[in-house]
Amino acid sequence: MPKNKTHSGTKKRFRVTGSGKLMREQAGHRHLAEHKSSRRKRRLSADLAVSRADQKEVGRLLGKR
């Protein structure tokens, strides 16, 4: 049987931690940062876990679940 390929767009946006959690970056941190406060940019820089509703789909696209 042929192997399934990992979805290229998904592998650029999500990562899997050592414990198996799916992590994502927050929107609004890439550009137009000059008018945003340092506090806001710092909080946007933190990664978040993928919501439970999306975990199954993201995991499938990554080929992990």
PDB file of C-alpha atoms in Angstrom:
ATOM      1  CA  MET A   1       0.000   0.000   0.000  1.00  0.00           C
ATOM      2  CA  PRO A   2       1.240   3.525  -0.717  1.00  0.00           C
ATOM      3  CA  LYS A   3       1.900   5.831   2.210  1.00  0.00           C
ATOM      4  CA  ASN A   4      -0.201   8.918   2.887  1.00  0.00           C
ATOM      5  CA  LYS A   5       1.520  12.258   2.520  1.00  0.00           C
ATOM      6  CA  THR A   6       1.537  14.881   5.258  1.00  0.00           C
ATOM      7  CA  HIS A   7      -0.479  17.994   4.341  1.00  0.00           C
ATOM      8  CA  SER A   8       2.115  20.667   3.501  1.00  0.00           C
ATOM      9  CA  GLY A   9       0.096  23.633   4.769  1.00  0.00           C
ATOM     10  CA  THR A  10      -0.649  21.907   8.057  1.00  0.00           C
ATOM     11  CA  LYS A  11       2.952  20.968   8.822  1.00  0.00           C
ATOM     12  CA  LYS A  12       3.939  24.644   8.486  1.00  0.00           C
ATOM     13  CA  ARG A  13       1.277  25.796  10.979  1.00  0.00           C
ATOM     14  CA  PHE A  14       1.174  23.119  13.684  1.00  0.00           C
ATOM     15  CA  ARG A  15       3.654  21.065  15.674  1.00  0.00           C
ATOM     16  CA  VAL A  16       3.424  18.074  17.978  1.00  0.00           C
ATOM     17  CA  THR A  17       5.034  18.247  21.428  1.00  0.00           C
ATOM     18  CA  GLY A  18       6.910  15.381  23.029  1.00  0.00           C
ATOM     19  CA  SER A  19       3.819  14.462  25.035  1.00  0.00           C
ATOM     20  CA  GLY A  20       1.679  14.431  21.867  1.00  0.00           C
ATOM     21  CA  LYS A  21      -0.135  17.752  22.232  1.00  0.00           C
ATOM     22  CA  LEU A  22      -0.878  19.742  19.058  1.00  0.00           C
ATOM     23  CA  MET A  23       0.330  23.344  19.258  1.00  0.00           C
ATOM     24  CA  ARG A  24      -0.366  26.380  17.084  1.00  0.00           C
ATOM     25  CA  GLU A  25       0.776  29.995  16.904  1.00  0.00           C
ATOM     26  CA  GLN A  26      -1.601  32.881  17.496  1.00  0.00           C
ATOM     27  CA  ALA A  27      -2.826  35.135  14.705  1.00  0.00           C
ATOM     28  CA  GLY A  28      -1.919  38.820  14.605  1.00  0.00           C
ATOM     29  CA  HIS A  29       1.793  38.566  15.421  1.00  0.00           C
ATOM     30  CA  ARG A  30       3.396  38.486  11.956  1.00  0.00           C
ATOM     31  CA  HIS A  31       3.125  42.047  10.666  1.00  0.00           C
ATOM     32  CA  LEU A  32       1.678  45.513  11.322  1.00  0.00           C
ATOM     33  CA  ALA A  33       3.313  45.277  14.739  1.00  0.00           C
ATOM     34  CA  GLU A  34       4.422  48.899  15.095  1.00  0.00           C
ATOM     35  CA  HIS A  35       1.119  50.124  16.537  1.00  0.00           C
ATOM     36  CA  LYS A  36       0.604  47.119  18.818  1.00  0.00           C
ATOM     37  CA  SER A  37       1.736  47.384  22.422  1.00  0.00           C
ATOM     38  CA  SER A  38       4.722  45.393  23.666  1.00  0.00           C
ATOM     39  CA  ARG A  39       2.433  43.587  26.070  1.00  0.00           C
ATOM     40  CA  ARG A  40       0.084  42.560  23.266  1.00  0.00           C
ATOM     41  CA  LYS A  41       2.944  41.358  21.027  1.00  0.00           C
ATOM     42  CA  ARG A  42       4.491  39.414  23.891  1.00  0.00           C
ATOM     43  CA  ARG A  43       1.217  37.654  24.663  1.00  0.00           C
ATOM     44  CA  LEU A  44       0.630  36.882  20.976  1.00  0.00           C
ATOM     45  CA  SER A  45       4.068  35.248  20.767  1.00  0.00           C
ATOM     46  CA  ALA A  46       3.048  32.364  23.035  1.00  0.00           C
ATOM     47  CA  ASP A  47       1.946  29.100  21.424  1.00  0.00           C
ATOM     48  CA  LEU A  48      -1.468  27.654  22.263  1.00  0.00           C
ATOM     49  CA  ALA A  49      -2.820  24.138  22.224  1.00  0.00           C
ATOM     50  CA  VAL A  50      -5.214  23.325  19.387  1.00  0.00           C
ATOM     51  CA  SER A  51      -8.842  23.259  20.551  1.00  0.00           C
ATOM     52  CA  ARG A  52     -10.389  19.859  21.190  1.00  0.00           C
ATOM     53  CA  ALA A  53     -12.854  20.358  18.344  1.00  0.00           C
ATOM     54  CA  ASP A  54      -9.990  20.682  15.828  1.00  0.00           C
ATOM     55  CA  GLN A  55      -7.519  18.137  17.207  1.00  0.00           C
ATOM     56  CA  LYS A  56      -8.841  15.158  15.253  1.00  0.00           C
ATOM     57  CA  GLU A  57      -8.691  16.946  11.897  1.00  0.00           C
ATOM     58  CA  VAL A  58      -5.279  18.542  12.444  1.00  0.00           C
ATOM     59  CA  GLY A  59      -3.864  15.236  13.640  1.00  0.00           C
ATOM     60  CA  ARG A  60      -5.215  13.492  10.557  1.00  0.00           C
ATOM     61  CA  LEU A  61      -3.640  16.071   8.244  1.00  0.00           C
ATOM     62  CA  LEU A  62      -0.309  15.637  10.025  1.00  0.00           C
ATOM     63  CA  GLY A  63      -0.613  11.866   9.790  1.00  0.00           C
ATOM     64  CA  LYS A  64      -0.361  11.471  13.566  1.00  0.00           C
ATOM     65  CA  ARG A  65      -3.785  10.075  14.480  1.00  0.00           C
TER      66      ARG A  65
END
